[in-house]
XYZ file of C-alpha atoms in Angstrom:
556
model
C 0.000 0.000 0.000
C 1.291 3.466 -0.865
C 2.300 5.865 1.913
C -0.428 8.446 2.682
C 1.486 11.545 1.674
C 2.912 9.850 -1.415
C -0.612 8.852 -2.417
C -1.900 12.392 -1.857
C 0.940 13.902 -3.862
C 0.420 11.535 -6.795
C -3.318 12.261 -6.914
C -2.582 15.997 -6.775
C -0.077 15.554 -9.589
C -2.734 13.982 -11.845
C -4.520 17.341 -11.929
C -1.892 20.021 -11.384
C 0.926 18.535 -13.504
C -0.332 15.733 -15.739
C -3.469 17.431 -17.110
C -3.465 19.158 -20.479
C -2.195 22.734 -20.828
C -5.635 24.318 -21.068
C -6.851 22.564 -17.927
C -3.718 23.562 -15.996
C -4.002 27.165 -17.129
C -7.604 27.365 -15.960
C -6.777 25.661 -12.647
C -3.815 27.907 -11.875
C -5.856 30.971 -12.822
C -8.535 29.926 -10.329
C -5.867 29.233 -7.716
C -4.239 32.637 -8.270
C -7.610 34.318 -7.837
C -8.269 32.404 -4.600
C -4.814 33.312 -3.257
C -5.353 36.995 -4.055
C -8.661 36.936 -2.210
C -7.036 35.189 0.751
C -4.232 37.756 0.972
C -6.730 40.605 0.745
C -8.876 38.858 3.329
C -5.937 38.594 5.735
C -5.083 42.253 5.251
C -8.712 43.215 5.750
C -8.749 41.387 9.075
C -5.820 43.456 10.290
C -7.654 46.580 9.197
C -10.757 45.415 11.045
C -8.666 44.735 14.165
C -7.330 48.280 14.107
C -10.836 49.635 13.559
C -12.170 47.636 16.510
C -9.506 49.072 18.753
C -10.465 52.627 17.791
C -14.160 52.018 18.337
C -13.946 50.528 21.798
C -17.413 51.567 22.831
C -18.997 49.773 19.907
C -16.906 46.724 20.688
C -17.895 46.607 24.382
C -21.551 47.124 23.575
C -21.463 44.393 20.972
C -22.946 46.658 18.325
C -19.987 46.575 15.952
C -20.893 44.546 12.912
C -18.630 43.010 10.323
C -18.233 45.446 7.424
C -20.112 44.568 4.278
C -16.876 44.398 2.311
C -15.691 41.413 4.393
C -18.921 39.552 3.734
C -18.501 40.259 0.033
C -14.907 38.979 0.120
C -16.040 35.839 1.915
C -18.745 35.159 -0.682
C -16.239 35.691 -3.487
C -13.773 33.349 -1.792
C -16.290 30.507 -1.494
C -17.387 31.030 -5.097
C -13.798 30.686 -6.333
C -13.164 27.791 -3.924
C -16.134 25.808 -5.251
C -15.094 26.417 -8.853
C -11.570 25.142 -8.203
C -12.786 22.091 -6.274
C -15.363 21.121 -8.896
C -12.839 21.468 -11.733
C -10.381 19.224 -9.870
C -13.082 16.661 -9.068
C -14.306 16.584 -12.667
C -10.802 16.139 -14.088
C -9.843 13.408 -11.611
C -13.124 11.567 -12.218
C -12.579 11.685 -15.980
C -9.059 10.310 -15.566
C -10.484 7.305 -13.673
C -13.303 6.812 -16.174
C -10.795 6.648 -19.018
C -9.675 3.154 -18.024
C -12.629 2.099 -15.885
C -14.022 -0.633 -18.153
C -10.620 -2.014 -19.150
C -9.520 -2.108 -15.507
C -12.638 -4.035 -14.472
C -12.084 -6.640 -17.175
C -8.309 -7.044 -16.985
C -8.046 -6.550 -13.219
C -10.731 -9.091 -12.387
C -9.749 -11.681 -14.950
C -6.032 -11.425 -14.220
C -6.535 -12.262 -10.551
C -5.613 -8.838 -9.199
C -8.389 -9.100 -6.651
C -6.333 -11.684 -4.789
C -3.894 -8.979 -3.734
C -6.419 -6.350 -2.736
C -7.024 -5.273 0.827
C -10.297 -5.629 2.639
C -11.466 -2.093 1.814
C -11.907 -3.161 -1.784
C -15.216 -4.725 -0.861
C -16.340 -1.257 -1.975
C -17.257 -1.284 -5.616
C -15.026 0.648 -8.050
C -18.002 2.776 -9.083
C -18.319 3.885 -5.451
C -14.680 4.940 -5.497
C -15.210 7.037 -8.607
C -18.566 8.503 -7.591
C -17.838 9.130 -3.891
C -14.143 8.926 -2.981
C -12.911 11.320 -5.652
C -15.312 13.959 -4.352
C -14.227 13.351 -0.748
C -10.555 13.591 -1.631
C -10.814 16.779 -3.691
C -13.057 18.447 -1.096
C -10.728 17.626 1.803
C -7.535 18.372 -0.122
C -8.786 21.707 -1.456
C -10.176 22.778 1.925
C -7.062 21.851 3.906
C -4.710 23.214 1.271
C -6.389 26.612 1.091
C -6.904 26.710 4.855
C -3.186 26.126 5.186
C -2.404 29.013 2.854
C -4.895 31.239 4.685
C -3.202 30.263 7.950
C 0.150 31.299 6.479
C -1.308 34.647 5.388
C -2.859 35.272 8.810
C 0.356 34.215 10.507
C 2.317 36.719 8.424
C 0.051 39.650 9.267
C -0.883 38.835 12.859
C 2.543 37.683 14.008
C 3.942 41.118 13.173
C 1.095 42.788 15.030
C 1.521 40.470 18.036
C 5.269 41.090 18.217
C 4.558 44.816 18.251
C 2.045 44.471 21.074
C 3.988 41.948 23.166
C 7.099 39.928 22.168
C 6.527 37.667 25.200
C 3.004 36.882 24.023
C 4.374 36.067 20.570
C 6.821 33.540 22.048
C 4.051 32.051 24.177
C 1.922 31.492 21.048
C 4.745 29.608 19.308
C 5.491 27.404 22.325
C 1.794 26.752 22.977
C 1.185 25.804 19.327
C 4.174 23.452 19.339
C 2.928 21.762 22.502
C -0.639 21.516 21.216
C 0.488 19.978 17.923
C 2.636 17.366 19.677
C -0.174 16.450 22.080
C -2.759 16.199 19.299
C -0.418 14.222 17.060
C 0.202 11.714 19.834
C -3.472 11.359 20.767
C -4.667 11.198 17.153
C -1.992 8.903 15.760
C -4.493 6.052 15.329
C -7.230 8.114 13.657
C -6.225 7.349 10.015
C -6.195 3.596 10.701
C -9.516 3.798 12.557
C -11.094 5.754 9.720
C -9.807 3.219 7.172
C -11.255 0.401 9.287
C -14.595 2.211 9.413
C -14.612 2.635 5.627
C -13.691 -1.023 5.145
C -16.512 -2.219 7.392
C -18.958 0.116 5.668
C -17.833 -1.228 2.294
C -18.223 -4.824 3.474
C -21.759 -4.105 4.697
C -22.686 -2.426 1.402
C -21.184 -5.369 -0.494
C -23.308 -7.851 1.469
C -26.480 -5.876 0.796
C -25.640 -5.722 -2.907
C -25.090 -9.480 -3.062
C -28.359 -10.100 -1.238
C -30.201 -7.910 -3.739
C -28.555 -9.479 -6.799
C -29.108 -13.046 -5.556
C -32.411 -12.605 -3.711
C -34.251 -15.244 -5.746
C -31.597 -17.938 -5.257
C -31.401 -17.174 -1.532
C -35.156 -17.546 -1.186
C -35.174 -20.779 -3.205
C -32.614 -22.209 -0.784
C -34.427 -20.785 2.217
C -31.202 -19.124 3.285
C -32.609 -15.698 4.134
C -32.039 -16.168 7.882
C -28.366 -16.977 7.374
C -27.904 -14.011 5.029
C -29.614 -11.637 7.458
C -27.396 -12.913 10.289
C -24.296 -12.255 8.185
C -25.572 -8.777 7.412
C -26.283 -8.127 11.093
C -22.738 -9.177 12.025
C -21.368 -6.879 9.345
C -23.599 -4.067 10.587
C -22.333 -4.594 14.130
C -18.746 -4.482 12.884
C -19.474 -1.227 11.080
C -21.073 0.261 14.208
C -18.136 -0.843 16.387
C -15.550 0.611 14.016
C -17.451 3.904 13.837
C -17.774 3.982 17.621
C -14.038 3.385 18.066
C -13.152 6.174 15.659
C -15.576 8.630 17.244
C -14.301 7.740 20.722
C -10.725 8.501 19.683
C -11.873 11.686 17.953
C -13.799 12.794 21.059
C -10.709 12.360 23.240
C -8.657 14.501 20.860
C -11.401 17.124 20.673
C -11.824 17.230 24.466
C -8.112 17.758 25.053
C -8.025 20.414 22.329
C -10.947 22.327 23.839
C -9.478 22.290 27.338
C -6.059 23.247 26.018
C -7.485 26.204 24.100
C -9.443 27.366 27.143
C -6.289 27.400 29.250
C -4.384 29.236 26.530
C -7.204 31.782 26.321
C -6.005 33.157 29.654
C -2.514 33.775 28.270
C -2.973 37.256 26.717
C -4.607 38.710 29.837
C -1.990 37.289 32.203
C 0.981 38.319 30.052
C -0.309 41.812 29.218
C -1.365 42.567 32.787
C 1.572 41.053 34.658
C 4.362 42.127 32.304
C 3.059 45.386 30.888
C 0.614 46.529 33.552
C -1.969 47.386 30.907
C -4.970 46.788 33.110
C -6.906 49.831 31.950
C -6.362 49.677 28.178
C -9.242 47.338 27.286
C -8.947 48.085 23.573
C -5.284 47.112 23.493
C -5.994 43.998 25.543
C -8.769 42.983 23.144
C -6.492 43.485 20.144
C -3.781 41.412 21.802
C -6.320 38.649 22.480
C -7.426 38.692 18.853
C -3.871 38.644 17.469
C -2.836 35.864 19.872
C -5.850 33.778 18.890
C -5.187 34.302 15.170
C -1.518 33.322 15.459
C -2.390 30.345 17.618
C -5.117 29.234 15.201
C -2.694 29.450 12.277
C 0.015 27.472 14.070
C -2.477 24.881 15.334
C -3.870 24.178 11.867
C -2.889 20.507 11.983
C -4.086 20.036 15.552
C -7.463 21.677 14.920
C -8.004 19.652 11.741
C -6.530 16.368 12.947
C -9.715 14.456 12.075
C -9.874 15.898 8.557
C -6.204 15.108 7.950
C -6.816 11.521 9.050
C -9.762 11.269 6.627
C -7.644 12.746 3.839
C -4.782 10.297 4.324
C -7.157 7.319 4.493
C -9.131 8.307 1.390
C -5.998 9.259 -0.560
C -4.268 5.962 0.231
C -7.244 3.864 -0.822
C -7.979 5.941 -3.915
C -4.362 5.896 -5.067
C -4.154 2.135 -4.488
C -7.180 1.730 -6.749
C -5.525 4.065 -9.271
C -2.437 1.842 -9.327
C -4.589 -1.239 -9.878
C -6.551 0.541 -12.590
C -3.456 1.632 -14.471
C -1.420 -1.538 -13.912
C -0.209 -2.537 -17.324
C -0.837 -6.237 -17.731
C 0.552 -5.984 -21.249
C 4.009 -5.338 -19.794
C 3.885 -8.811 -18.229
C 2.232 -10.454 -21.217
C 4.057 -12.021 -24.098
C 0.918 -12.711 -26.097
C 1.429 -11.021 -29.422
C -1.796 -10.173 -31.240
C -1.445 -8.983 -34.797
C -3.669 -8.594 -37.818
C -4.043 -11.399 -40.331
C -3.465 -10.344 -43.915
C -5.399 -11.328 -47.008
C -2.830 -13.968 -47.980
C -3.276 -15.996 -44.788
C -5.096 -19.281 -45.075
C -7.123 -18.639 -41.917
C -8.799 -15.627 -40.299
C -7.560 -16.844 -36.915
C -4.246 -18.596 -36.325
C -2.605 -19.432 -32.989
C 1.065 -20.326 -32.550
C 2.723 -21.488 -29.303
C -0.036 -20.140 -27.053
C 0.236 -20.799 -23.310
C -2.360 -19.386 -20.896
C -2.174 -19.214 -17.109
C -4.431 -18.220 -14.253
C -2.703 -17.621 -10.904
C -0.465 -20.706 -10.546
C -2.444 -22.897 -12.992
C -1.520 -23.638 -16.603
C -4.775 -23.688 -18.559
C -3.325 -24.183 -22.037
C 0.200 -25.169 -23.017
C 1.930 -24.534 -26.346
C -1.250 -24.638 -28.460
C -1.099 -24.489 -32.272
C -4.322 -24.286 -34.245
C -6.216 -22.236 -36.795
C -9.883 -21.598 -37.443
C -11.272 -22.510 -40.872
C -12.222 -19.738 -43.275
C -15.535 -21.506 -43.817
C -17.302 -23.209 -40.915
C -16.825 -23.295 -37.189
C -14.214 -24.235 -34.604
C -15.625 -25.648 -31.375
C -13.688 -25.209 -28.111
C -14.830 -27.875 -25.651
C -13.647 -29.500 -22.470
C -14.589 -29.998 -18.826
C -15.724 -27.099 -16.696
C -12.799 -25.018 -15.469
C -10.445 -26.190 -18.212
C -10.003 -22.648 -19.586
C -12.377 -22.560 -22.560
C -13.734 -19.068 -21.898
C -10.269 -17.837 -20.941
C -8.986 -18.970 -24.339
C -11.838 -17.144 -26.053
C -10.994 -13.980 -24.100
C -7.378 -14.298 -25.174
C -8.480 -14.591 -28.813
C -10.597 -11.451 -28.323
C -7.652 -9.587 -26.741
C -9.148 -9.523 -23.232
C -6.633 -11.809 -21.511
C -2.975 -10.940 -21.017
C -1.574 -13.669 -18.798
C 0.381 -15.941 -21.065
C 2.749 -16.236 -23.997
C 2.349 -16.930 -27.685
C 1.183 -15.411 -30.942
C -2.340 -14.781 -32.226
C -3.057 -13.635 -35.765
C -6.660 -12.774 -36.504
C -8.915 -10.513 -38.497
C -8.632 -7.018 -37.025
C -10.698 -4.874 -39.386
C -13.333 -2.790 -37.556
C -16.676 -4.585 -37.519
C -15.306 -7.772 -39.080
C -15.446 -9.800 -35.841
C -18.269 -9.754 -33.295
C -18.002 -11.242 -29.806
C -21.122 -12.880 -28.298
C -20.729 -13.430 -24.514
C -22.580 -16.040 -22.496
C -24.308 -13.314 -20.470
C -25.119 -10.605 -23.030
C -25.098 -6.965 -22.033
C -28.505 -5.309 -22.152
C -28.064 -1.557 -22.494
C -30.426 1.039 -21.104
C -32.950 2.133 -23.685
C -35.391 0.861 -26.271
C -35.743 -2.534 -27.937
C -34.357 -0.964 -31.111
C -31.251 0.155 -29.241
C -30.721 -3.382 -27.941
C -30.659 -4.660 -31.517
C -28.377 -1.931 -32.838
C -25.966 -1.939 -29.878
C -23.196 -0.785 -29.928
C -23.562 1.058 -33.266
C -26.905 2.698 -32.625
C -26.210 5.667 -34.883
C -24.045 4.059 -37.546
C -26.499 1.366 -38.661
C -29.725 2.155 -40.499
C -32.186 -0.738 -40.562
C -35.900 -0.408 -41.251
C -38.436 -1.697 -38.757
C -39.742 -4.527 -40.934
C -36.248 -6.027 -41.210
C -35.757 -5.781 -37.441
C -39.091 -7.569 -36.983
C -37.930 -10.357 -39.292
C -34.682 -10.709 -37.331
C -36.515 -11.023 -34.006
C -38.753 -13.700 -35.471
C -35.734 -15.523 -36.944
C -34.163 -15.919 -33.481
C -37.418 -16.946 -31.826
C -38.276 -13.668 -30.128
C -41.697 -13.110 -31.665
C -43.123 -13.232 -28.126
C -41.146 -10.074 -27.316
C -42.771 -8.334 -30.285
C -46.158 -9.449 -29.039
C -45.421 -7.991 -25.605
C -44.432 -4.639 -27.110
C -47.274 -4.791 -29.687
C -44.720 -4.553 -32.469
C -43.195 -1.322 -31.127
C -39.396 -1.116 -31.223
C -39.069 2.118 -29.241
C -40.440 0.735 -25.988
C -38.116 1.500 -23.072
C -37.779 -1.229 -20.454
C -35.173 -2.839 -18.238
C -34.488 -5.606 -20.705
C -32.129 -7.528 -18.433
C -35.093 -7.948 -16.067
C -37.832 -8.373 -18.677
C -36.048 -11.052 -20.714
C -34.902 -14.469 -19.541
C -31.229 -15.414 -19.946
C -32.150 -17.579 -22.959
C -34.021 -14.680 -24.571
C -31.093 -12.358 -23.898
C -28.753 -14.835 -25.579
C -30.987 -14.982 -28.636
C -31.196 -11.187 -28.666
C -27.392 -11.065 -28.859
C -27.611 -13.340 -31.914
C -30.148 -10.889 -33.341
C -27.459 -8.226 -33.003
C -25.201 -10.445 -35.088
C -27.869 -10.585 -37.816
C -28.132 -6.792 -37.702
C -24.387 -6.100 -37.850
C -23.551 -9.041 -40.146
C -19.867 -9.469 -39.223
C -17.639 -11.703 -41.308
C -16.513 -13.736 -38.283
C -17.730 -14.304 -34.739
C -16.397 -15.406 -31.339
C -19.205 -17.112 -29.427
C -19.117 -17.994 -25.710
C -21.795 -20.599 -24.851
C -24.459 -18.447 -26.429
C -27.006 -21.298 -26.255
C -26.306 -22.484 -22.704
C -29.720 -21.270 -21.493
C -31.666 -22.421 -24.593
C -33.382 -25.658 -25.498
C -32.179 -27.839 -28.463
C -34.699 -26.324 -30.874
C -33.554 -22.781 -30.142
C -29.927 -23.951 -30.197
C -30.365 -25.193 -33.745
C -32.064 -21.953 -34.703
C -29.223 -19.869 -33.233
C -26.430 -21.774 -34.966
C -28.260 -21.737 -38.259
C -28.371 -17.952 -37.994
C -24.654 -17.771 -37.113
C -23.595 -20.155 -39.881
C -25.706 -18.384 -42.505
C -24.380 -14.944 -41.507
C -20.669 -15.495 -40.731
C -18.094 -17.104 -42.964
C -16.263 -18.508 -39.951
C -16.784 -18.615 -36.198
C -15.259 -19.969 -33.010
C -17.556 -21.019 -30.199
C -17.294 -22.425 -26.685
C -19.716 -25.090 -25.473
C -20.264 -28.254 -23.458
C -23.039 -29.992 -25.334
C -22.334 -32.874 -27.700
C -25.033 -31.515 -30.017
C -22.846 -28.497 -30.854
C -20.466 -30.691 -32.849
C -23.029 -30.815 -35.668
C -22.497 -27.091 -36.366
C -18.669 -27.123 -36.387
C -16.001 -28.716 -38.556
C -13.150 -28.726 -36.001
C -13.026 -29.409 -32.274
C -10.311 -28.093 -29.976
C -10.759 -30.060 -26.760
C -9.021 -28.857 -23.593
C -8.140 -31.602 -21.127
C -8.075 -29.353 -18.053
C -4.899 -31.070 -16.792
C -1.441 -29.489 -17.180
C -2.639 -27.449 -20.163
C -3.094 -30.481 -22.439
C -5.279 -30.183 -25.524
C -6.301 -32.018 -28.670
C -7.512 -30.847 -32.085
C -9.480 -33.069 -34.465
C -11.933 -32.895 -37.329
C -15.626 -33.443 -36.737
C -16.844 -34.005 -40.293
């Protein structure tokens, strides 16, 4: 795990150094404006302090109000602050989104989850949607508060030295002591906050799993066990929050008592050493200057909880960033290159070895897919059939070897076992992912749905293609698989990679699906268990599932 301050610096660098020139120019312009307002604000406070001293009667009566100009400055400051924070948050979120999908596929399939810490029960989308905002808000607030503290320290320290050098020394010593005490008492706060976030993530993860698998849980009658697990996780979350708040309360209590004792300092020093018992205005100004200097020097102590939150969030977010940007290709020796028109096959594999963790799934494989007809990849469950298909599609990087295949855009379509149903209309499901590039009339789309056995879906929508529904909930897995084949009929690729696309369909629908694939594509590679699939393929690559052994033979 990265060190907290290293993690914070690297995340800051993503915006302030690694962004494009236009983004940096806008960010630094905003920052310069905020700094100018802060400097003016600090100077205005000194002016207000002098004004308060001159108008002692108003001060003692409590009728002196903050000048309108200071309220205007404060409003301007918060406006600029929000603009800077939102720009940073937007840029950092976009940088994570850039590799979000690839990281989910490669990270999960390459076994990176085995090395993750417990806080990664939180979903990556939660990190992007919530943690980026937390980090930028805390970092911007603490950073600008630190600069404001430096500005106030510059102005008020000079004023305090003029009023009482002894009081100035007392402020420095008191701030040093307060920081050391707070640092010692709050040393466990970052770890406690990380533990609280981890327990909250684990509880959220359990609830998500219960929601996604509610039907299976109820079929098993396992709801009591699941609720008990959730209750234990909830108790763990409550305990971790209680522990953090208890530690925070101790730090806050000591800070409050320490500040109350220090509040007596200006009166004692000014009265005992200078004898200024009658000059109430001067005493008030000394109190104000002492408090401002002390507040600036105690920035870390007063914001100990926020600093602990910042370090925890930054560490976890940067760890996820490292996982997201980890280049599996640097470890991979699988060379994927385009097949040319002179090759005898649209897909050719030479010396391919695939691994998962410490297992060899496929060892030194040599085979090619026919230009006409299908290649079936079969074998026992867990032998690596789907992993091989992912490698052929370029989605698996753990291994060594060479893959030559058709690489022209739109020439190869991948049909997964669990098709993705996008948000939108039935028409958009059929045209996905080229909803704007493909123009197909409604009658042809109707014919395609009928061809894959989805006439019942047309009946449900009364023939309308622009009906918006949650199709992953409205359609069974078998219907979703046939809908993905309908996409193939719409896009009409030359070749296809098919991953058990009929696993949830009966034999009649299986025959219908493969007739559609064979009549549309010149060649295809598919994964399957059923013996009946051999009738639709000319070659069979059978994986043994032991030590990466395999066998290739003709079917017809």
